[in-house]
PDB file of N, CA and C and ligand atoms in Angstrom:
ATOM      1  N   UNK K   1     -79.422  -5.389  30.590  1.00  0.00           N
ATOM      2  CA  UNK K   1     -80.759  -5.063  31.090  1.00  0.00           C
ATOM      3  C   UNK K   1     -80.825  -5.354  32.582  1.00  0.00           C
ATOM      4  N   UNK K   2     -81.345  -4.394  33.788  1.00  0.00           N
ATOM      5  CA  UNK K   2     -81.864  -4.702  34.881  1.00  0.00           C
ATOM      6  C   UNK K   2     -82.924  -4.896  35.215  1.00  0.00           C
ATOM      7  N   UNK K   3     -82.696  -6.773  36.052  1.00  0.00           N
ATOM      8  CA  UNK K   3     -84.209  -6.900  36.629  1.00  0.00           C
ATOM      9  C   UNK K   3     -84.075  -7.209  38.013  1.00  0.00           C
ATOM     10  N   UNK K   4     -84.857  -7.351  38.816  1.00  0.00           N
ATOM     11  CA  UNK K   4     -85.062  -7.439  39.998  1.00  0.00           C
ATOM     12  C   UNK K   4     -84.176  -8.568  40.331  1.00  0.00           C
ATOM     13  N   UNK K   5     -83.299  -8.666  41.132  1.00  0.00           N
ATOM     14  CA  UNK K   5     -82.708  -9.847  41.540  1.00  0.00           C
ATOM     15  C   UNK K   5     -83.938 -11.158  42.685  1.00  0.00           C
ATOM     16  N   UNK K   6     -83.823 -12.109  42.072  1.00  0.00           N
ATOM     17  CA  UNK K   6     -84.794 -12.613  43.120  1.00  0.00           C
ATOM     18  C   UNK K   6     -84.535 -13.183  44.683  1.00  0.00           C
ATOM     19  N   UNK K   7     -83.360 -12.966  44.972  1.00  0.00           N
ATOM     20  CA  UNK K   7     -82.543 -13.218  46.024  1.00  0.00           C
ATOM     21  C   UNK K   7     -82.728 -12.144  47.025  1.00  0.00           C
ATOM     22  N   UNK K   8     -82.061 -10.581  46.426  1.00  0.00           N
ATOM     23  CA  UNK K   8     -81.641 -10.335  47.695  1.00  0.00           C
ATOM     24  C   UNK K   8     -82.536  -9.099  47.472  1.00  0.00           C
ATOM     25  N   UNK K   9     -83.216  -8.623  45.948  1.00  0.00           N
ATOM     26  CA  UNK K   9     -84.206  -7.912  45.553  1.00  0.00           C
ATOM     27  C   UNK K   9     -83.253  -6.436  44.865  1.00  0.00           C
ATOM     28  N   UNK K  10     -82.469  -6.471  44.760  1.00  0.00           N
ATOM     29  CA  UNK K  10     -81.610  -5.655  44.690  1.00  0.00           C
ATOM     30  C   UNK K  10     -81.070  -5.875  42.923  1.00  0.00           C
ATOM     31  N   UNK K  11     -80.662  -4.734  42.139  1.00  0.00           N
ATOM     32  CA  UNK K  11     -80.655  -4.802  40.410  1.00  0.00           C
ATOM     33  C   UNK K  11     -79.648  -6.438  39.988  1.00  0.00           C
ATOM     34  N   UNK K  12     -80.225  -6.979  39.590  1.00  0.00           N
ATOM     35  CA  UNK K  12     -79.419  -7.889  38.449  1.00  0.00           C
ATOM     36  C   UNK K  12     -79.306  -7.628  37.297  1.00  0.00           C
ATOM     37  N   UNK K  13     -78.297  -8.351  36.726  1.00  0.00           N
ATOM     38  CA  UNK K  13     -77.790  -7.718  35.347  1.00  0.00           C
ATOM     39  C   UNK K  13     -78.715  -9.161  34.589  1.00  0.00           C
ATOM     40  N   UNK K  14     -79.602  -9.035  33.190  1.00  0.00           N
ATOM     41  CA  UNK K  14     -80.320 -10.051  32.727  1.00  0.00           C
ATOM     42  C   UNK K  14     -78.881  -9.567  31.322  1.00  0.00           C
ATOM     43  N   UNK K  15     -78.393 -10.723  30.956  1.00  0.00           N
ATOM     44  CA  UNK K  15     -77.601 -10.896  29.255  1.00  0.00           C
ATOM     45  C   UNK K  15     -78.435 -10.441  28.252  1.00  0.00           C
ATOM     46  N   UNK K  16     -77.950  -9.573  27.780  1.00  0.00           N
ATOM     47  CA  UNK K  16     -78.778  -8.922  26.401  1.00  0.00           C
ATOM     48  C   UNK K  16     -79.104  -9.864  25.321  1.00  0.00           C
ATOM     49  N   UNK K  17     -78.239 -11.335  25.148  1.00  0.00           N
ATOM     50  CA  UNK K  17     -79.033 -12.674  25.166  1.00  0.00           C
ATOM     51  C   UNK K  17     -80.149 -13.336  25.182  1.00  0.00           C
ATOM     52  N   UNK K  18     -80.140 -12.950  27.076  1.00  0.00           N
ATOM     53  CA  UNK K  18     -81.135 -13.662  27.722  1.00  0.00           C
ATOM     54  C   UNK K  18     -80.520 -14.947  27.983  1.00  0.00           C
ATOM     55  N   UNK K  19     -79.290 -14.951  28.102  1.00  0.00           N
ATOM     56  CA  UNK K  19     -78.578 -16.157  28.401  1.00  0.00           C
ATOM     57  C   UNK K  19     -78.116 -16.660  29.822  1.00  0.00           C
ATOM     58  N   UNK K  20     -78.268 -15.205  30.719  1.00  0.00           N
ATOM     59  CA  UNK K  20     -77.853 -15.532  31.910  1.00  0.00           C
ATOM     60  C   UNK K  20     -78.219 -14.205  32.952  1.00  0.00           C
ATOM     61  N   UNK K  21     -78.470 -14.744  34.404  1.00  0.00           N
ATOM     62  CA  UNK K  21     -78.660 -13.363  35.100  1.00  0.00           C
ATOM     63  C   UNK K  21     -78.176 -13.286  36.044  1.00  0.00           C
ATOM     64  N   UNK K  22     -77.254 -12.360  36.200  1.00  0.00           N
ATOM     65  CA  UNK K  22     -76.308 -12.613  37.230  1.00  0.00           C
ATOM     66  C   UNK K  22     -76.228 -11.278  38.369  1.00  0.00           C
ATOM     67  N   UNK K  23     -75.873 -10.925  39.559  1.00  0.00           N
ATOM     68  CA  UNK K  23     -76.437 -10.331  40.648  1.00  0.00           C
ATOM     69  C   UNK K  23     -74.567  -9.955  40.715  1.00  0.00           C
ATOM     70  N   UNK K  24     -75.077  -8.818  41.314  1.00  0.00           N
ATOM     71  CA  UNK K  24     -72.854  -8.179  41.762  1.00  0.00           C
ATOM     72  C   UNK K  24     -73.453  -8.188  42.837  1.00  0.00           C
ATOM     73  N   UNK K  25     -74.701  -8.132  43.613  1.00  0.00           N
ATOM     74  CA  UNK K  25     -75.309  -7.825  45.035  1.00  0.00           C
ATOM     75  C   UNK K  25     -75.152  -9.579  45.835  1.00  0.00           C
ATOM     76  N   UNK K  26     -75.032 -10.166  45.487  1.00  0.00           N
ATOM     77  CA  UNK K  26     -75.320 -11.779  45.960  1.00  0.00           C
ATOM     78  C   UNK K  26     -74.548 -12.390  45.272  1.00  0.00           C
ATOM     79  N   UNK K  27     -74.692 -13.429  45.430  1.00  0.00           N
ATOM     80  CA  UNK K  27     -74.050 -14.529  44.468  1.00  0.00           C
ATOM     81  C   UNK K  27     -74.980 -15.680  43.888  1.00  0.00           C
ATOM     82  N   UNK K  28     -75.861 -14.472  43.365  1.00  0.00           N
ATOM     83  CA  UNK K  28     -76.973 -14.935  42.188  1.00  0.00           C
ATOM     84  C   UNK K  28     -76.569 -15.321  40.612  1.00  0.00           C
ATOM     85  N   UNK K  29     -76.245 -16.540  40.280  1.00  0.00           N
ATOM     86  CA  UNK K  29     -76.049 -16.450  39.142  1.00  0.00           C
ATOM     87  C   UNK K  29     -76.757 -17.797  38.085  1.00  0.00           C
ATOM     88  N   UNK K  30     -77.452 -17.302  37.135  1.00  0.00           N
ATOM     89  CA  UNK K  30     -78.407 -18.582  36.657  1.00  0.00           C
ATOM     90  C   UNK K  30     -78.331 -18.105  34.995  1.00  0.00           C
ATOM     91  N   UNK K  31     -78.737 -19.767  34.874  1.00  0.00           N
ATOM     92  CA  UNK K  31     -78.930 -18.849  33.063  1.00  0.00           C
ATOM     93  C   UNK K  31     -80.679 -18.348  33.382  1.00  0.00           C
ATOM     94  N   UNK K  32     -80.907 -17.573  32.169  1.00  0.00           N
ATOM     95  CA  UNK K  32     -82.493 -17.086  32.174  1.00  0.00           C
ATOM     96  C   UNK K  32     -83.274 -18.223  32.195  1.00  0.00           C
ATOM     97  N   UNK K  33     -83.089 -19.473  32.030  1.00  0.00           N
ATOM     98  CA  UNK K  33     -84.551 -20.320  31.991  1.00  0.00           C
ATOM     99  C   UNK K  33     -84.477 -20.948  33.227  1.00  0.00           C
ATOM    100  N   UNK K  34     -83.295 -20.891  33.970  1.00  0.00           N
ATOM    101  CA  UNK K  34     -83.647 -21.320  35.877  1.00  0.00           C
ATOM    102  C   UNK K  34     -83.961 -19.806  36.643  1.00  0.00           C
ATOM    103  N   UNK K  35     -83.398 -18.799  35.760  1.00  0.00           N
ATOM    104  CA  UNK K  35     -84.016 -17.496  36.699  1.00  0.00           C
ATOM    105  C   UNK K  35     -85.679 -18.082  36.506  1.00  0.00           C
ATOM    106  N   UNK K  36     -86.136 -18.048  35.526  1.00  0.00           N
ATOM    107  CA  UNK K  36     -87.490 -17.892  35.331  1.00  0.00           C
ATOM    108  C   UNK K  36     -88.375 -19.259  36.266  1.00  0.00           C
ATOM    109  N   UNK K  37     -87.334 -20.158  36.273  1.00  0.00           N
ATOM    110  CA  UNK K  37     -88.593 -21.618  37.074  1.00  0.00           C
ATOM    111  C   UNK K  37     -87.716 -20.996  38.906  1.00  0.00           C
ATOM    112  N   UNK K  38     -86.744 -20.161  39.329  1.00  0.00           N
ATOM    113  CA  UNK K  38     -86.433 -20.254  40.234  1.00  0.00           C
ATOM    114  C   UNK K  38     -87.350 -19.359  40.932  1.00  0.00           C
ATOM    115  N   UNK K  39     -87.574 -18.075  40.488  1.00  0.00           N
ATOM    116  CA  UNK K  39     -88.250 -16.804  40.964  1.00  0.00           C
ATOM    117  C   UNK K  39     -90.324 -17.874  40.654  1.00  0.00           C
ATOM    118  N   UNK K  40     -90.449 -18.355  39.719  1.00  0.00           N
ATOM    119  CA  UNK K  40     -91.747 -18.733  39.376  1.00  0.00           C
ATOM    120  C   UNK K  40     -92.230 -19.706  41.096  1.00  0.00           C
ATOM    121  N   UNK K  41     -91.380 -20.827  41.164  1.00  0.00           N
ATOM    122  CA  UNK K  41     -91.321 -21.444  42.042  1.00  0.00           C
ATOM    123  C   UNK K  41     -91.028 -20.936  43.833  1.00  0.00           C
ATOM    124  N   UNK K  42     -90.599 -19.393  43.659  1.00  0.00           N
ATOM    125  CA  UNK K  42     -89.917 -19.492  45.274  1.00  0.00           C
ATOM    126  C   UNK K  42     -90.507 -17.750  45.509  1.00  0.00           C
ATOM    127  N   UNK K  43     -91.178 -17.388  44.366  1.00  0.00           N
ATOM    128  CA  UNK K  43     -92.124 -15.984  45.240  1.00  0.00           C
ATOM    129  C   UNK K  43     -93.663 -16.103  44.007  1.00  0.00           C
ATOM    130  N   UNK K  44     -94.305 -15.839  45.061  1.00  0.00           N
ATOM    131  CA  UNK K  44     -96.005 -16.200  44.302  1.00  0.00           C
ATOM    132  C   UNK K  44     -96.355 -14.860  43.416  1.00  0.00           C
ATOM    133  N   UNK K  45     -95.846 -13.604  44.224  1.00  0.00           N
ATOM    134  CA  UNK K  45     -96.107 -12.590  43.386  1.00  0.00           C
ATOM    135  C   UNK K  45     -95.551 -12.615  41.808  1.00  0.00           C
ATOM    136  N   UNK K  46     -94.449 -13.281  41.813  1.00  0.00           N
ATOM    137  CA  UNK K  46     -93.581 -13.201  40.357  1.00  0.00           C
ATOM    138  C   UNK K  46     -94.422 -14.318  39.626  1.00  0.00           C
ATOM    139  N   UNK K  47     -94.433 -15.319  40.204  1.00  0.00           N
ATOM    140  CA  UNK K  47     -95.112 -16.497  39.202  1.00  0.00           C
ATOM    141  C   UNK K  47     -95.973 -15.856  38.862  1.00  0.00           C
ATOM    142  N   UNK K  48     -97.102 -15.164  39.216  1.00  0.00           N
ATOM    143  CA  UNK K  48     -98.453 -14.372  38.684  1.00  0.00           C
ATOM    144  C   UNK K  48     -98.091 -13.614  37.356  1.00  0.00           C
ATOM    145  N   UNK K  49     -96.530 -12.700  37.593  1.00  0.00           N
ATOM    146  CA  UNK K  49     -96.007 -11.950  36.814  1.00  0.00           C
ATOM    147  C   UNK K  49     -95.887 -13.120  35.343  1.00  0.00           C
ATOM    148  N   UNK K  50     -95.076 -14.510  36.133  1.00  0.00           N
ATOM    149  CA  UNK K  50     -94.391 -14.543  34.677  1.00  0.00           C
ATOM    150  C   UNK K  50     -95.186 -15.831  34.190  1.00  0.00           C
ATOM    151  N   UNK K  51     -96.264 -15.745  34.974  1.00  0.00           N
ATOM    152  CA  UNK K  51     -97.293 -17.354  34.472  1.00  0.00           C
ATOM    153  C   UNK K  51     -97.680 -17.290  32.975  1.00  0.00           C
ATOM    154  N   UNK K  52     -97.798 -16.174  32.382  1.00  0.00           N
ATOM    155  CA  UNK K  52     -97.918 -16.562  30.780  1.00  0.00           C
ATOM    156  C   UNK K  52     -97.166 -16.921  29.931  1.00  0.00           C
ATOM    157  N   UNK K  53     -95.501 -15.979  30.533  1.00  0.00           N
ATOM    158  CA  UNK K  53     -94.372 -16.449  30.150  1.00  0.00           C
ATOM    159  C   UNK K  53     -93.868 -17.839  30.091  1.00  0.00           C
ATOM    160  N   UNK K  54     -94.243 -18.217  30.719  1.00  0.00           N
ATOM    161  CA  UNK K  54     -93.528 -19.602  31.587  1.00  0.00           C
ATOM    162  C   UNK K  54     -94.326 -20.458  30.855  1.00  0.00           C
ATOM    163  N   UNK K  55     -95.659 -20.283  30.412  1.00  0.00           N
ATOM    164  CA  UNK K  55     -96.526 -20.815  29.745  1.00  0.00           C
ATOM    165  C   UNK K  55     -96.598 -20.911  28.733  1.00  0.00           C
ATOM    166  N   UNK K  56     -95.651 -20.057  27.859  1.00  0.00           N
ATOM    167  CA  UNK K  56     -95.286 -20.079  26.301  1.00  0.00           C
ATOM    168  C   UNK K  56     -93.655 -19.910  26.189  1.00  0.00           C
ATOM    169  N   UNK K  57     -93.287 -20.512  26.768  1.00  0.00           N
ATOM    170  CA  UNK K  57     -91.677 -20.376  25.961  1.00  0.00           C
ATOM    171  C   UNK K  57     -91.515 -21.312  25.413  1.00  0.00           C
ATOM    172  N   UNK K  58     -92.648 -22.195  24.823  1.00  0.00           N
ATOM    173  CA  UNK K  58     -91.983 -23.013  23.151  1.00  0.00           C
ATOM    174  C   UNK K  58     -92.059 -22.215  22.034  1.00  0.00           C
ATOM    175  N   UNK K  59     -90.933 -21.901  21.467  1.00  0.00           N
ATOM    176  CA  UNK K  59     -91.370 -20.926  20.370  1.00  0.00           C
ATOM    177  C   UNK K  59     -90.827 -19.692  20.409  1.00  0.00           C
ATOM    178  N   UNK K  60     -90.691 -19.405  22.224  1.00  0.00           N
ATOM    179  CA  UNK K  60     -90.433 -17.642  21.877  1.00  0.00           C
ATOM    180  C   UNK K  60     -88.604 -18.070  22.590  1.00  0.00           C
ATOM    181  N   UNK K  61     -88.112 -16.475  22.092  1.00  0.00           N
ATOM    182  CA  UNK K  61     -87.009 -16.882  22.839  1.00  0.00           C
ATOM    183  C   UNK K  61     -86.670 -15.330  23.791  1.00  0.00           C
ATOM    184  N   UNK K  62     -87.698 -14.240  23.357  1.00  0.00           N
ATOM    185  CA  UNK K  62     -87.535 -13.078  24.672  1.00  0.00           C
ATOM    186  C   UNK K  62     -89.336 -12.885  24.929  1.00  0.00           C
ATOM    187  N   UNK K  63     -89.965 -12.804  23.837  1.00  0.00           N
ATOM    188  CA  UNK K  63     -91.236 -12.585  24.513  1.00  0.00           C
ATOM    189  C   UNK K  63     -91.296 -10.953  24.448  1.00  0.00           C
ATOM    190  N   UNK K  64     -91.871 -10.040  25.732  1.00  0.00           N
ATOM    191  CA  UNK K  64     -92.080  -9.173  25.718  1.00  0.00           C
ATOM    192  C   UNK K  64     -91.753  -8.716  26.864  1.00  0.00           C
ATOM    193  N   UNK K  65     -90.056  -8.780  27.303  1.00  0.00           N
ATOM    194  CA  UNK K  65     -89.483  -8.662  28.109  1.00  0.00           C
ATOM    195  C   UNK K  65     -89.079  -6.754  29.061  1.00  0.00           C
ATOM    196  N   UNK K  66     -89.873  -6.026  27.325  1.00  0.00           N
ATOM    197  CA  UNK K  66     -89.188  -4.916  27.923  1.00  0.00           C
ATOM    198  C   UNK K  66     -90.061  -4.029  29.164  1.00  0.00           C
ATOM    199  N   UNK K  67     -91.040  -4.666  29.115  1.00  0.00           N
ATOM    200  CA  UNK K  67     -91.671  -4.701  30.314  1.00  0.00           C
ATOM    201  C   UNK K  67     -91.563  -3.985  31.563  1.00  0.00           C
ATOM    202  N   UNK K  68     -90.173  -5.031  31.622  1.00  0.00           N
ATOM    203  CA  UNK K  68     -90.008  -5.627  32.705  1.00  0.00           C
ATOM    204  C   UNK K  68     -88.939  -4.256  33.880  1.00  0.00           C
ATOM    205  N   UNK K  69     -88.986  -3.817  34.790  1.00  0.00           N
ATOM    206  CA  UNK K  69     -87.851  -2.872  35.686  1.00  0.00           C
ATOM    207  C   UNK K  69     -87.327  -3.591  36.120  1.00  0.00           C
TER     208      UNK K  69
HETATM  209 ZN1  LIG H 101     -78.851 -10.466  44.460  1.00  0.00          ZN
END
């Protein structure tokens, strides 16, 4: 799955998992639950995006990811 890389803004590859998201553009590489506190924490527009997310991941383990471009 591609999502926005939060680095360089350019496609990252997200693990069909959800285990990890890793960038061929940068040398972006995180599992999904530091993508999610890294992008939440370091651009305001995304935290808005993923503040409900971030707000319920006890319990879920993708949510409603397909969302997402
Ligand atoms: Zn990147």
């Amino acid at each position: 799955m591609k999502i926005k890389c939060p680095k360089c803004k350019k496609n990252a590859e997200l693990g069909m998992d959800f285990s990890f998201v890793k960038c061929d553009s940068c040398d972006f590489d995180m599992s999904y639950g530091e993508y999610v506190k890294f992008v939440a924490h370091n651009e305001t527009k995304y935290s808005d995006i993923l503040g409900d997310y971030v707000g319920s991941t006890e319990g879920q383990s993708s949510g409603s990811l397909d969302e997402w471009d």
